[in-house]
Short mmCIF file of N, CA, C and O in Angstrom, two decimals:
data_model
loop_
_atom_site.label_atom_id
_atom_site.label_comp_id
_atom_site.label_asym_id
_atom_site.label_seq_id
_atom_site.Cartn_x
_atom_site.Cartn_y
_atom_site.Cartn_z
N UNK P 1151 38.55 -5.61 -13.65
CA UNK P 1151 39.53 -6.63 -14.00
C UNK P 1151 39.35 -7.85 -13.11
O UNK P 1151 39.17 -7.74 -11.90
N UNK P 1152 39.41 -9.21 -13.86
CA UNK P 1152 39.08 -10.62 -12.91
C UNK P 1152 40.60 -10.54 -12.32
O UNK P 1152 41.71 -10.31 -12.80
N UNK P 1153 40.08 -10.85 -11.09
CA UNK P 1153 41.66 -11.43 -10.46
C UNK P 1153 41.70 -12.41 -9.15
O UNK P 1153 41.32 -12.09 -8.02
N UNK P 1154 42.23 -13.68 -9.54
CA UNK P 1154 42.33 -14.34 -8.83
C UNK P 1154 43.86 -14.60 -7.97
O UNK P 1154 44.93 -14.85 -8.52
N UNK P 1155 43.60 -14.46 -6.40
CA UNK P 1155 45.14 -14.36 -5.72
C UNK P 1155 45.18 -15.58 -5.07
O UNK P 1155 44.19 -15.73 -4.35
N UNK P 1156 46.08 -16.66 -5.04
CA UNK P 1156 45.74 -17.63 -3.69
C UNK P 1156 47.11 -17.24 -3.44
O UNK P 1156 48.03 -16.76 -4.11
N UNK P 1157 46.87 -17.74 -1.86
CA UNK P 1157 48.28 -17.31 -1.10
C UNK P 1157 48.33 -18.54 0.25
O UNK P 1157 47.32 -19.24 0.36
N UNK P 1158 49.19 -18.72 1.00
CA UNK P 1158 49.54 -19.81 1.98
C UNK P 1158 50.17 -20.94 1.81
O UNK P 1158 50.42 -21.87 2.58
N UNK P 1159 50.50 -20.67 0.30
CA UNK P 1159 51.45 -22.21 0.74
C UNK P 1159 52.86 -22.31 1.23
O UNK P 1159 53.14 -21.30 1.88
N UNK P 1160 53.67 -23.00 1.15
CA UNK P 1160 55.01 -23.16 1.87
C UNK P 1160 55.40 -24.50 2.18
O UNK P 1160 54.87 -25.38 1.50
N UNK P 1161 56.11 -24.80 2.95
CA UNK P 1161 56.83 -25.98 2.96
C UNK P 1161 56.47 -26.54 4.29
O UNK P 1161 56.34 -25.73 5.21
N UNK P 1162 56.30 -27.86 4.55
CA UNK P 1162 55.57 -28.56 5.87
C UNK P 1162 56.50 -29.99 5.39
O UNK P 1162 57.14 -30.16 4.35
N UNK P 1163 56.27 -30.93 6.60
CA UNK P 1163 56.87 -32.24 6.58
C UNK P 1163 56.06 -33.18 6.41
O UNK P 1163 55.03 -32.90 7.02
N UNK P 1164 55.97 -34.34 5.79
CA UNK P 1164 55.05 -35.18 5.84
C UNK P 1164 53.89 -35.59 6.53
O UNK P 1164 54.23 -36.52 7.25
N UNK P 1165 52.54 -35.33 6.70
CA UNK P 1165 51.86 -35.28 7.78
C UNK P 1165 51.23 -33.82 8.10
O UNK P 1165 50.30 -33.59 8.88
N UNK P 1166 51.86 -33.02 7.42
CA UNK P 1166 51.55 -31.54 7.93
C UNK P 1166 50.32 -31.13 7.58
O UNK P 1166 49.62 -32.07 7.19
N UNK P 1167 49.66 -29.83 7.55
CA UNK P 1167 48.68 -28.94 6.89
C UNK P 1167 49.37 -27.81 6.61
O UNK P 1167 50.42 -27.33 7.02
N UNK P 1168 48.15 -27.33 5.41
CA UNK P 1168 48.58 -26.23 5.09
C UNK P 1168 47.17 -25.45 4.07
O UNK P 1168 46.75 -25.82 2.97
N UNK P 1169 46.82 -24.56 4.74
CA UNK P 1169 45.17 -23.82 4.18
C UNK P 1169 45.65 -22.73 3.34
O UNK P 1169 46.36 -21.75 3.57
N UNK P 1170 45.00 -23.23 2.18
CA UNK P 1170 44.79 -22.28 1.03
C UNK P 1170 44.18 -21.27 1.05
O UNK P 1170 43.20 -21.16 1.79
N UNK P 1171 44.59 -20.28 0.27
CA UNK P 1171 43.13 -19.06 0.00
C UNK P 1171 43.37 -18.38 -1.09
O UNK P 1171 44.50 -18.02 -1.45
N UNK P 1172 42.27 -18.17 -1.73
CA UNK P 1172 41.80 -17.88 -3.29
C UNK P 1172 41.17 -16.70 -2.92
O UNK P 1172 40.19 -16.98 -2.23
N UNK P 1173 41.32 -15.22 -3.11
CA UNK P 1173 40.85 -14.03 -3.20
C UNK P 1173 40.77 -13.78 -4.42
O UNK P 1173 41.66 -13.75 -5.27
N UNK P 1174 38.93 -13.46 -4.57
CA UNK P 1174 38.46 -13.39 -5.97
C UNK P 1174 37.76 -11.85 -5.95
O UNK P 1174 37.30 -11.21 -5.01
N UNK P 1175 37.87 -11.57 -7.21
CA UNK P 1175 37.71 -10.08 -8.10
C UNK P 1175 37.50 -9.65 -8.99
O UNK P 1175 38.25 -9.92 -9.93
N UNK P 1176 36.55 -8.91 -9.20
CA UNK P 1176 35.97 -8.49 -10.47
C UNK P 1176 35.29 -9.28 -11.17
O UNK P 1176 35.46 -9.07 -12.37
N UNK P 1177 34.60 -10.10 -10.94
CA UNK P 1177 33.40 -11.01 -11.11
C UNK P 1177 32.38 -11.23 -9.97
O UNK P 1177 32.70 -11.28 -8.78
N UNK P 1178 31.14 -11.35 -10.43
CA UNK P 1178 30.06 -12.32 -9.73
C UNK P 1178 30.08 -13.07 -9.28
O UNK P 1178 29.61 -14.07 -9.83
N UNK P 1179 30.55 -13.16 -8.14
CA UNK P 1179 31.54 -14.56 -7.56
C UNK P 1179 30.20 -15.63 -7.34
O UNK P 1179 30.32 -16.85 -7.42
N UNK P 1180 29.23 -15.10 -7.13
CA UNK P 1180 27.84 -16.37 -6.87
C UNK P 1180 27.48 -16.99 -7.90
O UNK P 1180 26.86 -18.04 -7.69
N UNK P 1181 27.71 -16.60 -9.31
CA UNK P 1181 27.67 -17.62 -10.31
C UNK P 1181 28.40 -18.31 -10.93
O UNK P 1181 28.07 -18.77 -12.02
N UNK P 1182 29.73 -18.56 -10.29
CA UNK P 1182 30.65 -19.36 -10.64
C UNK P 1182 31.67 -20.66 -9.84
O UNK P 1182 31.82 -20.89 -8.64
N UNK P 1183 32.11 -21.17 -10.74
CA UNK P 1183 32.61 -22.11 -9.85
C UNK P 1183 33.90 -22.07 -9.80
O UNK P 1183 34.55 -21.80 -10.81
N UNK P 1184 34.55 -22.36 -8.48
CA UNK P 1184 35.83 -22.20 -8.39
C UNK P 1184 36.19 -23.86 -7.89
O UNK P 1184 35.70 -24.71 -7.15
N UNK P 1185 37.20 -23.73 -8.66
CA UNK P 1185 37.86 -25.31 -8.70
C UNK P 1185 39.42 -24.83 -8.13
O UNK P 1185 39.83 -23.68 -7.98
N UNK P 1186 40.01 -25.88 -7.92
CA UNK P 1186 41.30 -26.07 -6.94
C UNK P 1186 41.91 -27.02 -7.87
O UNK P 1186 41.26 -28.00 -8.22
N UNK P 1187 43.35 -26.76 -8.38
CA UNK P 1187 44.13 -27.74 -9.44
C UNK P 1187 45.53 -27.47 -8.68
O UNK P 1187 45.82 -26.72 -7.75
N UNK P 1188 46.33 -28.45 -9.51
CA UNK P 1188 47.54 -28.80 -8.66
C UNK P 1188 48.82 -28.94 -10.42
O UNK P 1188 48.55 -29.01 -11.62
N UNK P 1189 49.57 -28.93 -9.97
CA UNK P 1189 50.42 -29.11 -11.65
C UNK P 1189 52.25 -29.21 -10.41
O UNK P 1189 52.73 -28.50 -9.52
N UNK P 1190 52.67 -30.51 -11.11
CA UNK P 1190 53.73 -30.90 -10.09
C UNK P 1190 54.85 -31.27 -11.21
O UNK P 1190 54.65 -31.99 -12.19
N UNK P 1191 56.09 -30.62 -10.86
CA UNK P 1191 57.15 -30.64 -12.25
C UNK P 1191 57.16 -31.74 -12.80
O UNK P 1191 57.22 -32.84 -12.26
N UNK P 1192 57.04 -31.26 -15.00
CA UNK P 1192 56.90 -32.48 -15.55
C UNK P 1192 55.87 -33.74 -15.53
O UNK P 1192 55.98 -34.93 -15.86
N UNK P 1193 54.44 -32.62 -14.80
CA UNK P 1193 53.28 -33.61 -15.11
C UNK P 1193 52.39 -32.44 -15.29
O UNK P 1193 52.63 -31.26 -15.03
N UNK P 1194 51.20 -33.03 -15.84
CA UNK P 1194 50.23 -32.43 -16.30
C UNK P 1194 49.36 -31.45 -15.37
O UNK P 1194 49.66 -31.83 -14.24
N UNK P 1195 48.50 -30.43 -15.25
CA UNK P 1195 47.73 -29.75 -14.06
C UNK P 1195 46.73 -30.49 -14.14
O UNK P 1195 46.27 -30.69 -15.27
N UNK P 1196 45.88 -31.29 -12.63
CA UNK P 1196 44.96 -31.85 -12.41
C UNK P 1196 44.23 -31.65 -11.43
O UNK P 1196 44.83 -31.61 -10.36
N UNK P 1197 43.14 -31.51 -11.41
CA UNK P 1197 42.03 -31.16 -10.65
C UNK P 1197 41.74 -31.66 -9.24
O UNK P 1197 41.04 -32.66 -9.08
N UNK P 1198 42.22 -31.01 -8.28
CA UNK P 1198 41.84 -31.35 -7.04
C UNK P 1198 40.55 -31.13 -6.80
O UNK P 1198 40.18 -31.88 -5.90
N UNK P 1199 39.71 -30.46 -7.19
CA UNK P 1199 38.22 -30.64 -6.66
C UNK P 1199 37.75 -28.96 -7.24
O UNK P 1199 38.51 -28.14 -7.77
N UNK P 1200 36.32 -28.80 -6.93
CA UNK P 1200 35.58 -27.82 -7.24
C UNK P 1200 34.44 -27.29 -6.32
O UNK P 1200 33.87 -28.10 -5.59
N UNK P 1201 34.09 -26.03 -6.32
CA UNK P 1201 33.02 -25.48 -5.15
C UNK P 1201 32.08 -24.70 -6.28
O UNK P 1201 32.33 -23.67 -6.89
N UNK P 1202 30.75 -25.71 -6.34
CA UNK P 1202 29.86 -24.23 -6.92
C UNK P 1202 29.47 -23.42 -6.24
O UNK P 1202 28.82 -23.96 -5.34
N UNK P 1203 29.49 -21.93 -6.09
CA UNK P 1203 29.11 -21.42 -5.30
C UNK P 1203 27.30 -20.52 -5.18
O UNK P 1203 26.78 -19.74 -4.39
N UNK P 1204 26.94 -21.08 -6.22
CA UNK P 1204 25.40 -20.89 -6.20
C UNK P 1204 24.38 -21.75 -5.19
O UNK P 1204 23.32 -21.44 -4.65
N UNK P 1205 25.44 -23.38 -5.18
CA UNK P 1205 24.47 -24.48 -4.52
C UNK P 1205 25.43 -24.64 -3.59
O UNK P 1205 25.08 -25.16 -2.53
N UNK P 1206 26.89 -24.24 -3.78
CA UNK P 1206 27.73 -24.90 -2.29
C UNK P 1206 27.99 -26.94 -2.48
O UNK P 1206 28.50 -27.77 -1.73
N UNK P 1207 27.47 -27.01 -3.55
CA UNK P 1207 28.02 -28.19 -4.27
C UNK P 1207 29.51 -28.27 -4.36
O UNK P 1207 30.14 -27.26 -4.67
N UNK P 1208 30.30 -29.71 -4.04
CA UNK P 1208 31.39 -29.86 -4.18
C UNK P 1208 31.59 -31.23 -4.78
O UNK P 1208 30.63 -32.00 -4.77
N UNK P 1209 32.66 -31.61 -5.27
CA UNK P 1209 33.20 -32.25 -6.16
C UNK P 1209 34.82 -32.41 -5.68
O UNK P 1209 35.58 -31.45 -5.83
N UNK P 1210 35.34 -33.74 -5.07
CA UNK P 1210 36.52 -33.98 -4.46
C UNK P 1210 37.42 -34.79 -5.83
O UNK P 1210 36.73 -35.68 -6.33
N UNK P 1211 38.52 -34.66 -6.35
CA UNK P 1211 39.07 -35.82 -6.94
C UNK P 1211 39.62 -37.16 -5.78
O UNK P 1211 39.94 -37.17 -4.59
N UNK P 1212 39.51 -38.21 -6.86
CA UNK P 1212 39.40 -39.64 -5.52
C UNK P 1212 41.10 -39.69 -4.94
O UNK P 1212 41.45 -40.55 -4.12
N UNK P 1213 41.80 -38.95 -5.34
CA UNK P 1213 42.90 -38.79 -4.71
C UNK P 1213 43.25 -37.95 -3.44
O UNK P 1213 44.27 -37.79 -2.78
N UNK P 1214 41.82 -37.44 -3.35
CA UNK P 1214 42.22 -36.43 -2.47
C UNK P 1214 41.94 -37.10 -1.11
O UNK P 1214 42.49 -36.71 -0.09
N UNK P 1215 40.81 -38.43 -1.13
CA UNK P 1215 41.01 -39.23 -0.10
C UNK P 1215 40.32 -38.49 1.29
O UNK P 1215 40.56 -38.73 2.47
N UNK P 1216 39.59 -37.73 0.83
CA UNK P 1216 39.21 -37.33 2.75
C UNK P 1216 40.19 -36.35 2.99
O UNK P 1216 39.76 -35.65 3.91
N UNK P 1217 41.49 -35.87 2.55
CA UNK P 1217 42.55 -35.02 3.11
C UNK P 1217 41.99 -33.99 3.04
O UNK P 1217 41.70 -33.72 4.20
N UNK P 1218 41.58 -33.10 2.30
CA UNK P 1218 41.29 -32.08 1.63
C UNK P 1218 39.86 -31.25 1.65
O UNK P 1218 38.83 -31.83 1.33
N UNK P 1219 39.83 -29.92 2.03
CA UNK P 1219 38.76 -29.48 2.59
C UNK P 1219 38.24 -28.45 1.70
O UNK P 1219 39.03 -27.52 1.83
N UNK P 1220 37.30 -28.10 0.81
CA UNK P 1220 37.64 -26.53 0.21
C UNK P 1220 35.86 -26.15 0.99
O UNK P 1220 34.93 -26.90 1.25
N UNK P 1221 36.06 -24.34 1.17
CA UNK P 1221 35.10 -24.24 1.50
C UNK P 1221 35.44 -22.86 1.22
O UNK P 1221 36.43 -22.35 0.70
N UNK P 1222 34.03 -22.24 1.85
CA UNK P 1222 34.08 -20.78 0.37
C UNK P 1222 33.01 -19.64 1.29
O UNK P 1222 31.98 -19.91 1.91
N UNK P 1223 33.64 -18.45 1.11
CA UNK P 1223 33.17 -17.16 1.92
C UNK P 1223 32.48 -16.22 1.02
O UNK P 1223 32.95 -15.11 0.74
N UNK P 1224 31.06 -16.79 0.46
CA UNK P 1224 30.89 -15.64 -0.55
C UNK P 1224 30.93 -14.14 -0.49
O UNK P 1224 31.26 -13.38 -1.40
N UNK P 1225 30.57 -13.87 0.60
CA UNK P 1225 30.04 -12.26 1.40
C UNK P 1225 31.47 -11.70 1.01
O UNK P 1225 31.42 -10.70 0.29
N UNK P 1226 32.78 -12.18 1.36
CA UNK P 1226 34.18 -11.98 1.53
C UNK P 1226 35.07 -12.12 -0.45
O UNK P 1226 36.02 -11.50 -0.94
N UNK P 1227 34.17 -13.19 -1.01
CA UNK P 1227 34.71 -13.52 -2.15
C UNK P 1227 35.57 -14.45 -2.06
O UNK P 1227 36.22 -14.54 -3.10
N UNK P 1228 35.87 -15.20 -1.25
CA UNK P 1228 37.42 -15.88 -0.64
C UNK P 1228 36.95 -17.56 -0.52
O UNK P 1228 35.91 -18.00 -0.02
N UNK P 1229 37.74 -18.10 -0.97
CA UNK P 1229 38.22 -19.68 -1.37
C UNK P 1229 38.97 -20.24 -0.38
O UNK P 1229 39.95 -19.66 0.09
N UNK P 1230 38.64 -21.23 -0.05
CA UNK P 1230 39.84 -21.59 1.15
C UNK P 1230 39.99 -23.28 0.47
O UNK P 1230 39.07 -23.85 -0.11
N UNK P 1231 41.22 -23.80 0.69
CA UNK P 1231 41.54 -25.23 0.43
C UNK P 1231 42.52 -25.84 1.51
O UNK P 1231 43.73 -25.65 1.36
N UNK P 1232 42.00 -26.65 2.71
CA UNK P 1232 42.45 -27.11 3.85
C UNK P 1232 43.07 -28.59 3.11
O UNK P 1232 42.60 -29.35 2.27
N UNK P 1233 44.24 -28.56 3.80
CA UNK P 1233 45.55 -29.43 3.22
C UNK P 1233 46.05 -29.67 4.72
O UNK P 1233 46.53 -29.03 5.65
N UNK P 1234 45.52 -31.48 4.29
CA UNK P 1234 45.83 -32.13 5.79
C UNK P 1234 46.40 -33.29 4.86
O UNK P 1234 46.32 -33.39 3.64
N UNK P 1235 47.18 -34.37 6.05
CA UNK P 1235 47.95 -35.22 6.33
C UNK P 1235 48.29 -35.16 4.68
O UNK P 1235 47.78 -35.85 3.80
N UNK P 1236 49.35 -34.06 4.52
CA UNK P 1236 50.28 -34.07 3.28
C UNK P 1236 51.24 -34.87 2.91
O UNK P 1236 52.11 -34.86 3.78
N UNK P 1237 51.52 -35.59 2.00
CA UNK P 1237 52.54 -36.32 1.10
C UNK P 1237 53.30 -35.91 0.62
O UNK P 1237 52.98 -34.93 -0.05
N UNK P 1238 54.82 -36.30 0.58
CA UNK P 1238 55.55 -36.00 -0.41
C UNK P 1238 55.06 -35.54 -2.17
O UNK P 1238 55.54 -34.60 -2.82
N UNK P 1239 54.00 -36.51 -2.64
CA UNK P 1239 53.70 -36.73 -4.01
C UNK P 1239 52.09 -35.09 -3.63
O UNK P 1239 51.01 -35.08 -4.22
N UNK P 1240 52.39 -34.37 -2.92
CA UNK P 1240 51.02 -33.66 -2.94
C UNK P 1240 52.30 -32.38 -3.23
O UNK P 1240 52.06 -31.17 -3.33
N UNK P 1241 53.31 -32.86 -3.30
CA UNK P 1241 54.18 -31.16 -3.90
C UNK P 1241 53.42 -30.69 -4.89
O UNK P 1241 52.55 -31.47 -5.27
N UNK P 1242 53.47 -29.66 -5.41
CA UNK P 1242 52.74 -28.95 -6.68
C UNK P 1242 52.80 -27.55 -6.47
O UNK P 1242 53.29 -27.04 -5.47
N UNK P 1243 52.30 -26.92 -7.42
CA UNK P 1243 51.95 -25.49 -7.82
C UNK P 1243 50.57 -26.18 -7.74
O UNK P 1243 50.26 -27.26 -8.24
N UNK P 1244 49.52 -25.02 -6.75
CA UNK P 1244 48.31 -25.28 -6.61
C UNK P 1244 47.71 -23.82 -6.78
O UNK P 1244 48.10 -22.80 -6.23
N UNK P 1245 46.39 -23.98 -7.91
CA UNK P 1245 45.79 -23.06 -8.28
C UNK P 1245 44.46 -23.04 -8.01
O UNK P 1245 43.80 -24.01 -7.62
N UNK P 1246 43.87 -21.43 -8.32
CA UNK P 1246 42.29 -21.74 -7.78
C UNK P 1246 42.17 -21.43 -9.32
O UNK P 1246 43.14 -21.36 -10.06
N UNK P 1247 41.01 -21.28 -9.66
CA UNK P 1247 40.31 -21.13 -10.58
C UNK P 1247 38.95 -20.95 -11.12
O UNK P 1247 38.28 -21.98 -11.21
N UNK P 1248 38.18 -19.37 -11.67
CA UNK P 1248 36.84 -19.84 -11.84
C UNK P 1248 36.17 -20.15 -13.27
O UNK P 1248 36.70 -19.89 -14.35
N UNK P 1249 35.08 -20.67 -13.11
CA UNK P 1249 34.18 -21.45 -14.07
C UNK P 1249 33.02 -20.64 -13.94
O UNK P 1249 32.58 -20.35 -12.82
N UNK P 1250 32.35 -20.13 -15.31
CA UNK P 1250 31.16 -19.54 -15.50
C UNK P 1250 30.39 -21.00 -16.45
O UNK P 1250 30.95 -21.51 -17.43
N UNK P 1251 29.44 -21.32 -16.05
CA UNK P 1251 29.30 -22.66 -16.12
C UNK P 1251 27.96 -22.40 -16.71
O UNK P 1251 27.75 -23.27 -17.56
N UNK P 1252 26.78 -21.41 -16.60
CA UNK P 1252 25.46 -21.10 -16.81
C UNK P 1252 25.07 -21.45 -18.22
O UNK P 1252 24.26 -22.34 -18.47
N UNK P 1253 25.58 -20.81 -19.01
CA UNK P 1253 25.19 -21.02 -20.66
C UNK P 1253 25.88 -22.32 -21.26
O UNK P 1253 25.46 -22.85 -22.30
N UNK P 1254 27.04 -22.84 -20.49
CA UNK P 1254 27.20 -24.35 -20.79
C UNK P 1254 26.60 -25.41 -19.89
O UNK P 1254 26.61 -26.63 -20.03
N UNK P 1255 26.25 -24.91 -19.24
CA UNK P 1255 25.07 -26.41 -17.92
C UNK P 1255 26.27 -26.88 -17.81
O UNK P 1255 26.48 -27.99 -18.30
N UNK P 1256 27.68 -25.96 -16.93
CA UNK P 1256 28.26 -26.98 -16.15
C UNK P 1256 28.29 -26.27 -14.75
O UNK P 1256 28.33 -25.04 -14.68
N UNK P 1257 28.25 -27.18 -13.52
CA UNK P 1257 27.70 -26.65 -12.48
C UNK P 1257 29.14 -27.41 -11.73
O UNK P 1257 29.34 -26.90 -10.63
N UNK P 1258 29.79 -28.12 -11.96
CA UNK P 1258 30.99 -29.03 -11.27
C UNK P 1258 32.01 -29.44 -12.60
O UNK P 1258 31.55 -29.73 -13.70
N UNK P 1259 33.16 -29.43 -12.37
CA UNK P 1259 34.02 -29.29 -13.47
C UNK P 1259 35.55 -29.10 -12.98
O UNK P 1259 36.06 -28.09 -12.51
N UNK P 1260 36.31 -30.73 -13.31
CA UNK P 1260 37.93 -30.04 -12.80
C UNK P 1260 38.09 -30.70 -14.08
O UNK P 1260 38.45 -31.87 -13.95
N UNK P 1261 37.89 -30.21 -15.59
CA UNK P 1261 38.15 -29.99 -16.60
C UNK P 1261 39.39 -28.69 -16.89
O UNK P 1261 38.79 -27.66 -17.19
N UNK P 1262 40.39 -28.55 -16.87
CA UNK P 1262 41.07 -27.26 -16.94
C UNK P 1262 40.54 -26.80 -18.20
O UNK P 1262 39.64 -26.04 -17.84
N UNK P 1263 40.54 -26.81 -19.09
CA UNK P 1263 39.99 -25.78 -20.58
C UNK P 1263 38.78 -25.57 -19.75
O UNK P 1263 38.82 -24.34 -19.69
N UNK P 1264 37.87 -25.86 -19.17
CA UNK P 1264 36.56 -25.44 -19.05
C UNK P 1264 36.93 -24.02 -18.04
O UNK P 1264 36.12 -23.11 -17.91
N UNK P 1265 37.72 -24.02 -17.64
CA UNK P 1265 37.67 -22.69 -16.61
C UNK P 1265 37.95 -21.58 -17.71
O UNK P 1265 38.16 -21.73 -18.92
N UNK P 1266 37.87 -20.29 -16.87
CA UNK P 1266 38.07 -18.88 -17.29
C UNK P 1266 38.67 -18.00 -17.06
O UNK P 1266 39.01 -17.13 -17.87
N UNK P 1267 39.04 -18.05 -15.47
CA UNK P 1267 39.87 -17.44 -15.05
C UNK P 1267 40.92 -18.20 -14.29
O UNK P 1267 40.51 -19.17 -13.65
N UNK P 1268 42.78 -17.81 -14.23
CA UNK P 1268 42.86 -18.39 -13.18
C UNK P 1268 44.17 -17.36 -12.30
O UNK P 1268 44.71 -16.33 -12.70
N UNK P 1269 44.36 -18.00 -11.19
CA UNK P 1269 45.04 -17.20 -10.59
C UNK P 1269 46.75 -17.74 -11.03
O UNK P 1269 47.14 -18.63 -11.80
N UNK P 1270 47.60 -16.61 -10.01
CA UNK P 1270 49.33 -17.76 -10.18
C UNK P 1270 49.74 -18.74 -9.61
O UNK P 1270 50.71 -19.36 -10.03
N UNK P 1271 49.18 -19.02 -8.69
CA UNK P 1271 49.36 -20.27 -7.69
C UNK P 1271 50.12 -19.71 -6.92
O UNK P 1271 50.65 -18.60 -6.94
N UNK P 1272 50.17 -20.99 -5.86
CA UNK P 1272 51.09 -20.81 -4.84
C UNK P 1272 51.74 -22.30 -4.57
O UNK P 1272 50.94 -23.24 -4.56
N UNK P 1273 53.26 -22.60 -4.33
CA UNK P 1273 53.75 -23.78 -4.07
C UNK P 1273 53.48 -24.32 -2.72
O UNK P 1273 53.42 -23.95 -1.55
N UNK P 1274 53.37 -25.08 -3.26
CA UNK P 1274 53.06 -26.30 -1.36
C UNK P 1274 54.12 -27.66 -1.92
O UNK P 1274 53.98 -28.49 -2.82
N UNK P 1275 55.14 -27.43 -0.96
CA UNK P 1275 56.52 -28.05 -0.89
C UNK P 1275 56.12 -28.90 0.30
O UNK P 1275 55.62 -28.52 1.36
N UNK P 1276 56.53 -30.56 -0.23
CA UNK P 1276 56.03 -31.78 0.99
C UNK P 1276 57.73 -32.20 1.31
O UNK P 1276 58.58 -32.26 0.42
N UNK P 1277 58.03 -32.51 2.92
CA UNK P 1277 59.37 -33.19 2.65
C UNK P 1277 58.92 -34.14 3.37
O UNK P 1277 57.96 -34.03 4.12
N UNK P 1278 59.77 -35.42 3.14
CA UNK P 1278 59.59 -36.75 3.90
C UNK P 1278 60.69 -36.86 5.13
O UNK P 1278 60.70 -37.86 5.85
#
């Protein structure tokens, strides 16, 4: 069974951090890509960035500005997404998600339909 867990988020003050982690299962974790999305009440889920993990290729959205770190433990299976100098507007439900990308030639992708699996998220609450 695929199963994706992220866990660590919580509530910080403007300025804060806060490190993600995506524990992945029951897949080939080296041929896929795991992307990082965000979905904040009454807006759409959008793509914070992506890790292929065949090339270690990454892909930042331009919002993320340098804040934002993802980096990836294949041996372990585990996703990490480092969340620095946080904003109020970075509240969200933040998800990991993977992408089998091989038979479609996609290798980078914060397309949400393009993924396959995803996990439940975890909230990351910003206060000012």
């Amino acid at each position: 069974e695929v199963q994706l867990v992220e866990s660590g988020g919580g509530s910080v003050q403007t300025g804060g951090s806060l490190r993600l982690s995506c524990a992945a299962s029951g897949f080939s974790f080296d041929d896929y890509t795991i992307g990082w999305f965000r979905q904040a009440p009454g807006k759409e889920r959008e793509g914070v960035g992506c890790i292929s993990s065949s090339d270690g290729s990454t892909y930042y959205a331009d919002f993320v500005k340098g804040r934002f770190t993802m980096s990836s433990d294949n041996h372990k299976k585990m996703m990490y997404l480092q969340l620095n100098s946080l904003q109020p507007e970075d509240t969200a439900v933040y998800y990991c998600a993977a992408l089998d990308g091989r038979e479609r030639g996609i290798n980078l992708s914060v397309v949400p339909d393009e993924y396959d699996y995803w996990g439940q998220g975890t909230q990351v609450t910003v206060s000012s």
